[in-house]
Tab-separated table of C-alpha atoms in Angstrom:
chain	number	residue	atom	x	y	z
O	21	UNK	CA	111.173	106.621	126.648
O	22	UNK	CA	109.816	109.998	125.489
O	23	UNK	CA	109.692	108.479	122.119
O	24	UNK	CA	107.568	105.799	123.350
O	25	UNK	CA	105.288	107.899	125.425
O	26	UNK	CA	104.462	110.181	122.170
O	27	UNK	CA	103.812	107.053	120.222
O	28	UNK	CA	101.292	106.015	123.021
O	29	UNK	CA	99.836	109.860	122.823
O	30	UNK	CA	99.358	109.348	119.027
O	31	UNK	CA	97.602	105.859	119.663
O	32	UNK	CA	95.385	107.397	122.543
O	33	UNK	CA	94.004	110.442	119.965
O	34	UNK	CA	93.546	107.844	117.047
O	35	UNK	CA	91.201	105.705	119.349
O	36	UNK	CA	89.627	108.649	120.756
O	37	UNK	CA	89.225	110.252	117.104
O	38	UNK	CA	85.611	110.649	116.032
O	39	UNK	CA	83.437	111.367	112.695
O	40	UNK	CA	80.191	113.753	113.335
O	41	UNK	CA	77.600	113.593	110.720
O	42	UNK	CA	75.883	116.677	109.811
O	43	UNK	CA	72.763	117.832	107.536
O	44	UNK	CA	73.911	118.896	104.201
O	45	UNK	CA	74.279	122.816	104.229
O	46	UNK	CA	74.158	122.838	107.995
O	47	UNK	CA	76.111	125.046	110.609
O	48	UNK	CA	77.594	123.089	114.060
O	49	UNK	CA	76.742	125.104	116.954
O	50	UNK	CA	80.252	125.393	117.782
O	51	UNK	CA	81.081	127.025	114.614
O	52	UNK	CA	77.967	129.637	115.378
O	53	UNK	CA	80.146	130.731	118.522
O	54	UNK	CA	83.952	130.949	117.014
O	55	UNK	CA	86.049	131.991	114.038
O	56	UNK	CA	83.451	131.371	111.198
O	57	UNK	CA	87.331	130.386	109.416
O	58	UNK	CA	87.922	127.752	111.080
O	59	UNK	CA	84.492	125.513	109.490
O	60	UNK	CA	86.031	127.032	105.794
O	61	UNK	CA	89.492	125.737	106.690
O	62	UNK	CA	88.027	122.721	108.144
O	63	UNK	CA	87.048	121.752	104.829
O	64	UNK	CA	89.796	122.489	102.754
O	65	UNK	CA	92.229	121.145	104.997
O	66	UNK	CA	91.202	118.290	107.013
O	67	UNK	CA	94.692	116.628	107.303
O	68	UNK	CA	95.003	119.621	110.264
O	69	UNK	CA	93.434	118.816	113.187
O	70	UNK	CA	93.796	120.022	116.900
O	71	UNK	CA	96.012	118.338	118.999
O	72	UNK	CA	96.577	119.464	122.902
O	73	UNK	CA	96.711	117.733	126.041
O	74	UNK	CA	94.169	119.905	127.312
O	75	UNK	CA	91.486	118.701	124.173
O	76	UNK	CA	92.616	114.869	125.356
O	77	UNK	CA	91.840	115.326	129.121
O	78	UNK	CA	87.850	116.166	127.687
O	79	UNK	CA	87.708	113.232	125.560
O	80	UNK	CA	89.420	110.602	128.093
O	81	UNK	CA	87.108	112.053	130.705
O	82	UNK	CA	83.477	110.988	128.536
O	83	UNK	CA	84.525	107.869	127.250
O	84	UNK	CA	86.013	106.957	131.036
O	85	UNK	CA	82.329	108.209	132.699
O	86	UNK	CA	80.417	106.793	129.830
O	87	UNK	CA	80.303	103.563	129.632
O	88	UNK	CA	79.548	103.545	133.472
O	89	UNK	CA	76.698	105.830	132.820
O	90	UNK	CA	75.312	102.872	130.392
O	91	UNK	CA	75.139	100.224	133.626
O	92	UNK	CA	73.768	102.581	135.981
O	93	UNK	CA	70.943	103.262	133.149
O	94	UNK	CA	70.148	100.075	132.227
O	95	UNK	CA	66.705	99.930	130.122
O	96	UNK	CA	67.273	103.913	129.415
O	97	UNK	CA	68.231	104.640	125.442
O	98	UNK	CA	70.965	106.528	125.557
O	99	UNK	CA	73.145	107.991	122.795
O	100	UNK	CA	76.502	109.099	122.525
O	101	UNK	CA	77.164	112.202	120.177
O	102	UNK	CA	73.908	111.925	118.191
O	103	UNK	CA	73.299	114.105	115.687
O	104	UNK	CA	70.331	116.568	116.182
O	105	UNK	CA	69.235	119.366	114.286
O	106	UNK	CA	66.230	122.297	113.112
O	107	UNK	CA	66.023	124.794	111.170
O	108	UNK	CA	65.226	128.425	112.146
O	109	UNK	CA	64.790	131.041	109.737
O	110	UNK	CA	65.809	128.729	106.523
O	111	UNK	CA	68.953	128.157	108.160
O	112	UNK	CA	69.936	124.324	109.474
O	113	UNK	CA	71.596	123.811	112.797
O	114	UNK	CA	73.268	120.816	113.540
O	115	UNK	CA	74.459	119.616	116.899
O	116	UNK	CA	75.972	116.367	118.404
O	117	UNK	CA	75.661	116.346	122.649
O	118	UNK	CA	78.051	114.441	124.483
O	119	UNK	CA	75.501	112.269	125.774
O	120	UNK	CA	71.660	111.766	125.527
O	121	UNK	CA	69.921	110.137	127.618
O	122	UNK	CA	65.905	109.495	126.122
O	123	UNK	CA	62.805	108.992	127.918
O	124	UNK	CA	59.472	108.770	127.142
O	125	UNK	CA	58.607	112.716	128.730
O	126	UNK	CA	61.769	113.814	128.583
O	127	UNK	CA	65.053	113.971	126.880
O	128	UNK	CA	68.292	114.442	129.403
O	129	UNK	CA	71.717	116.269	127.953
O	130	UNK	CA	74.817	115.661	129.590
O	131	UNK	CA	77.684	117.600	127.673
O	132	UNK	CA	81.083	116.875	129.485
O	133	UNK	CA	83.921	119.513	130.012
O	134	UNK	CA	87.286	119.101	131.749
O	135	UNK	CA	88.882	123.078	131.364
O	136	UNK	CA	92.828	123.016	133.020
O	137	UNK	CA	91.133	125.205	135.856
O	138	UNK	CA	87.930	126.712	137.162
O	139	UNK	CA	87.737	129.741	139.283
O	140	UNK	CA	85.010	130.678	142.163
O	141	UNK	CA	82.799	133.754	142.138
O	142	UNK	CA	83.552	134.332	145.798
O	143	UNK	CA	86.682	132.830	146.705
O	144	UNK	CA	85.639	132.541	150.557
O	145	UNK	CA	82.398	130.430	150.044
O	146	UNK	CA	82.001	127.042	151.821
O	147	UNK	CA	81.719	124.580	149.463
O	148	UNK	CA	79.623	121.388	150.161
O	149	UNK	CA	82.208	118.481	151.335
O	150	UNK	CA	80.621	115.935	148.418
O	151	UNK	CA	82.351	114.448	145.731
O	152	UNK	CA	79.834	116.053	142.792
O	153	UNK	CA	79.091	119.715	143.728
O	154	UNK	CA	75.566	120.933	141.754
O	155	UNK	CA	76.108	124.855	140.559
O	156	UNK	CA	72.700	125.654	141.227
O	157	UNK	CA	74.006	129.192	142.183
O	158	UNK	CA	76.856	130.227	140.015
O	159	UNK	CA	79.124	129.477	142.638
O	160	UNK	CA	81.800	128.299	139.565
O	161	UNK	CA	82.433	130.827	136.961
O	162	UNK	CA	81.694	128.642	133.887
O	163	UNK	CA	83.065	129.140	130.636
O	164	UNK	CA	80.284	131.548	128.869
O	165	UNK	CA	81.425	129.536	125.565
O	166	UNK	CA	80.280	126.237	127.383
O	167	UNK	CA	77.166	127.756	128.925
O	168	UNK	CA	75.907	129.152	125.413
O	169	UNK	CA	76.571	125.902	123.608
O	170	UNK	CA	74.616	124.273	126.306
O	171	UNK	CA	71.890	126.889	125.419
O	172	UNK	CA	71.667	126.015	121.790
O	173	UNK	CA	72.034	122.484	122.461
O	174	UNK	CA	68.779	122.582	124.725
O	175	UNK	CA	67.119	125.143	122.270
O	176	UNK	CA	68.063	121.775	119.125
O	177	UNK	CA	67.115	119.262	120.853
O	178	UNK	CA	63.607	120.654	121.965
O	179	UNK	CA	62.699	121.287	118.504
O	180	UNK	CA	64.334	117.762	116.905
O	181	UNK	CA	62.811	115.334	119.910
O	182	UNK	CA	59.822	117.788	120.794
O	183	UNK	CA	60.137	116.928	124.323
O	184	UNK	CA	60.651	118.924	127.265
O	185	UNK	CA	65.194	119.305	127.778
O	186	UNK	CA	67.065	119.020	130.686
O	187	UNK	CA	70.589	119.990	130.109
O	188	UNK	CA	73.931	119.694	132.113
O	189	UNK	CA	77.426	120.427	131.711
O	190	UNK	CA	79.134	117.741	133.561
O	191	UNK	CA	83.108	119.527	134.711
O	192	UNK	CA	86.057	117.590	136.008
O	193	UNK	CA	88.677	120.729	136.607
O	194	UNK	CA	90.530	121.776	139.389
O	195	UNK	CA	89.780	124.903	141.538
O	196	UNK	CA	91.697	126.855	144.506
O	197	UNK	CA	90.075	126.827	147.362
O	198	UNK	CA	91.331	128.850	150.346
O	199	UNK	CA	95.029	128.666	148.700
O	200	UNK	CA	94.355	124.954	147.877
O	201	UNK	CA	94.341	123.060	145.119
O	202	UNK	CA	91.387	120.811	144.362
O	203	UNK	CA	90.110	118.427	141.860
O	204	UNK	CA	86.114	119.015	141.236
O	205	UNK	CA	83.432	117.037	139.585
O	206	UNK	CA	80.461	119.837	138.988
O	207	UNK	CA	77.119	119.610	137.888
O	208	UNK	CA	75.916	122.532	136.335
O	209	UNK	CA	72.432	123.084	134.996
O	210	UNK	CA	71.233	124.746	132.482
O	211	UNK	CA	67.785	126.353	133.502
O	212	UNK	CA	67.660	128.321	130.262
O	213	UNK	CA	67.614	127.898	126.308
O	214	UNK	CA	68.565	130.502	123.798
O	215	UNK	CA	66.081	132.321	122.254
O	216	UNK	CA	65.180	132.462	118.683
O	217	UNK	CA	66.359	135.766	117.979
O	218	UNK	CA	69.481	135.630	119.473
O	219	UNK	CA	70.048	132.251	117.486
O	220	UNK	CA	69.396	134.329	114.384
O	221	UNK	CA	71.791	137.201	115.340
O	222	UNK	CA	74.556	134.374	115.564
O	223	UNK	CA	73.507	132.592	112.284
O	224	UNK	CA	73.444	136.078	110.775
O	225	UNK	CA	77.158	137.009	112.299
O	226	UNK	CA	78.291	133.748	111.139
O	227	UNK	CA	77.388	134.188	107.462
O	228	UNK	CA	78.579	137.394	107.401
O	229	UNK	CA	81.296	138.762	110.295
O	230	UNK	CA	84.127	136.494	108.524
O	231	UNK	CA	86.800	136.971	111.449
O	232	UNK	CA	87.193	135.324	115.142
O	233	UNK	CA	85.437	136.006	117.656
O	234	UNK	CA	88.081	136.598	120.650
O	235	UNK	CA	91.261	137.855	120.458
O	236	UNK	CA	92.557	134.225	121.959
O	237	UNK	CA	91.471	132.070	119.167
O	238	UNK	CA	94.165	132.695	116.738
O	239	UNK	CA	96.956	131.564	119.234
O	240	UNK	CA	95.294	128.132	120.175
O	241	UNK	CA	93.893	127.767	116.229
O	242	UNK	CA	95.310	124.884	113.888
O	243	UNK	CA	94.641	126.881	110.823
O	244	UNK	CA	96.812	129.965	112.132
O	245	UNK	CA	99.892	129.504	109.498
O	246	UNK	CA	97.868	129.015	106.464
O	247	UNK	CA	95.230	131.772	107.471
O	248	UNK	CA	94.729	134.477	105.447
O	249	UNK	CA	93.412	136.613	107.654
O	250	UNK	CA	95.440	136.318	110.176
O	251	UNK	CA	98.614	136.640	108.054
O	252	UNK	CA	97.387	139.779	106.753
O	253	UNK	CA	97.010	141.326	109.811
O	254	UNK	CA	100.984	140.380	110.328
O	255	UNK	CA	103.585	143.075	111.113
């Protein structure tokens, strides 16, 4: 049976498996905020790809909510990891949001995250008894990696659809709650965009700060064996 269930697992990822287009020359905005590696590596060996349970639950969790999105929006354009980009200081930034959803005024983000576990600020707060909790007030302590992205993405998307942004990061996760476990769906907005400069101090790092980022990445990195770097740094 296990031998069946990987097979399914390996079936799952190939349908969930996706191609992003990007401008020639360009930089992701993930790759602004990790390992600057990994986009070389990327490249040069494509055959290795990240594989986790953990990067499934985040793909099964948008294509489950999206397609449900689509009926409740009827008449609404809406695209699904579109590619967007500008360029600031003679530098290109592509990005691809979860989900878009286009008005006439306005231009909606909705970029969905489902993280093993999220954590409150203060453990004894009351939360609201509903079944999608808005963070208005950092009540969640978000991934800073997911808020920045969100950032950028808003910052993008202004520029390419020169329309006012709202952005969201849409979290299923589960939190402990007055020694509970609980599963959460939270809403959390994203008020601000990053600014210009700081978007250059990234692109800048990127180009030329050639090493990760956090002292995490190499563990959970695909590239780890055939990275130079890392194996340098060996015992």
């Amino acid at each position: 049976m296990k031998e069946i269930i990987e097979k399914t697992l390996q079936l799952i990822r190939k349908d969930l498996e996706r191609t992003l287009t990007y401008q020639p020359n360009s930089i992701g905005i993930t790759s602004l905020l990790y390992c600057p590696l990994k986009t070389e590596y990327k490249k040069q060996y494509p055959e290795l790809k990240a594989e986790s349970i953990a990067i499934d639950d985040g793909f099964l969790f948008e294509n489950l909510f999206t397609p449900y999105l689509e009926r409740i929006l009827v008449g609404k354009t809406i695209k699904k990891e579109p590619e967007i980009y500008a360029t600031i200081n003679d530098t290109t930034i592509s990005g691809h949001p979860d989900l878009i959803i286009e008005e006439e005024n306005k231009i909606t983000i909705l970029e969905f995250k489902a993280p093993i576990s999220i954590f409150l600020q203060n453990k004894e707060i009351e939360l609201p008894e509903e079944e999608v909790i808005i963070d208005n007030n950092n009540i969640f302590k978000v991934s800073e990696n997911y808020i920045e992205q969100a950032k950028i993405q808003k910052k993008i998307a202004q520029m390419f659809y020169n329309k006012p942004v709202e952005s969201y990061i849409f979290i299923k996760s589960t939190a402990e709650i007055k020694r509970k476990k609980k599963k959460l769906l939270i809403l959390k907005p994203i008020e601000e965009d990053i600014t210009e400069e700081k978007l250059i101090e990234l692109v800048e790092k990127f180009k030329n700060d050639k090493k990760p980022r956090y002292d995490w990445e190499c563990n959970y990195c695909s590239f780890s064996k055939i990275c130079e770097l890392k194996n340098s740094n060996s015992p």
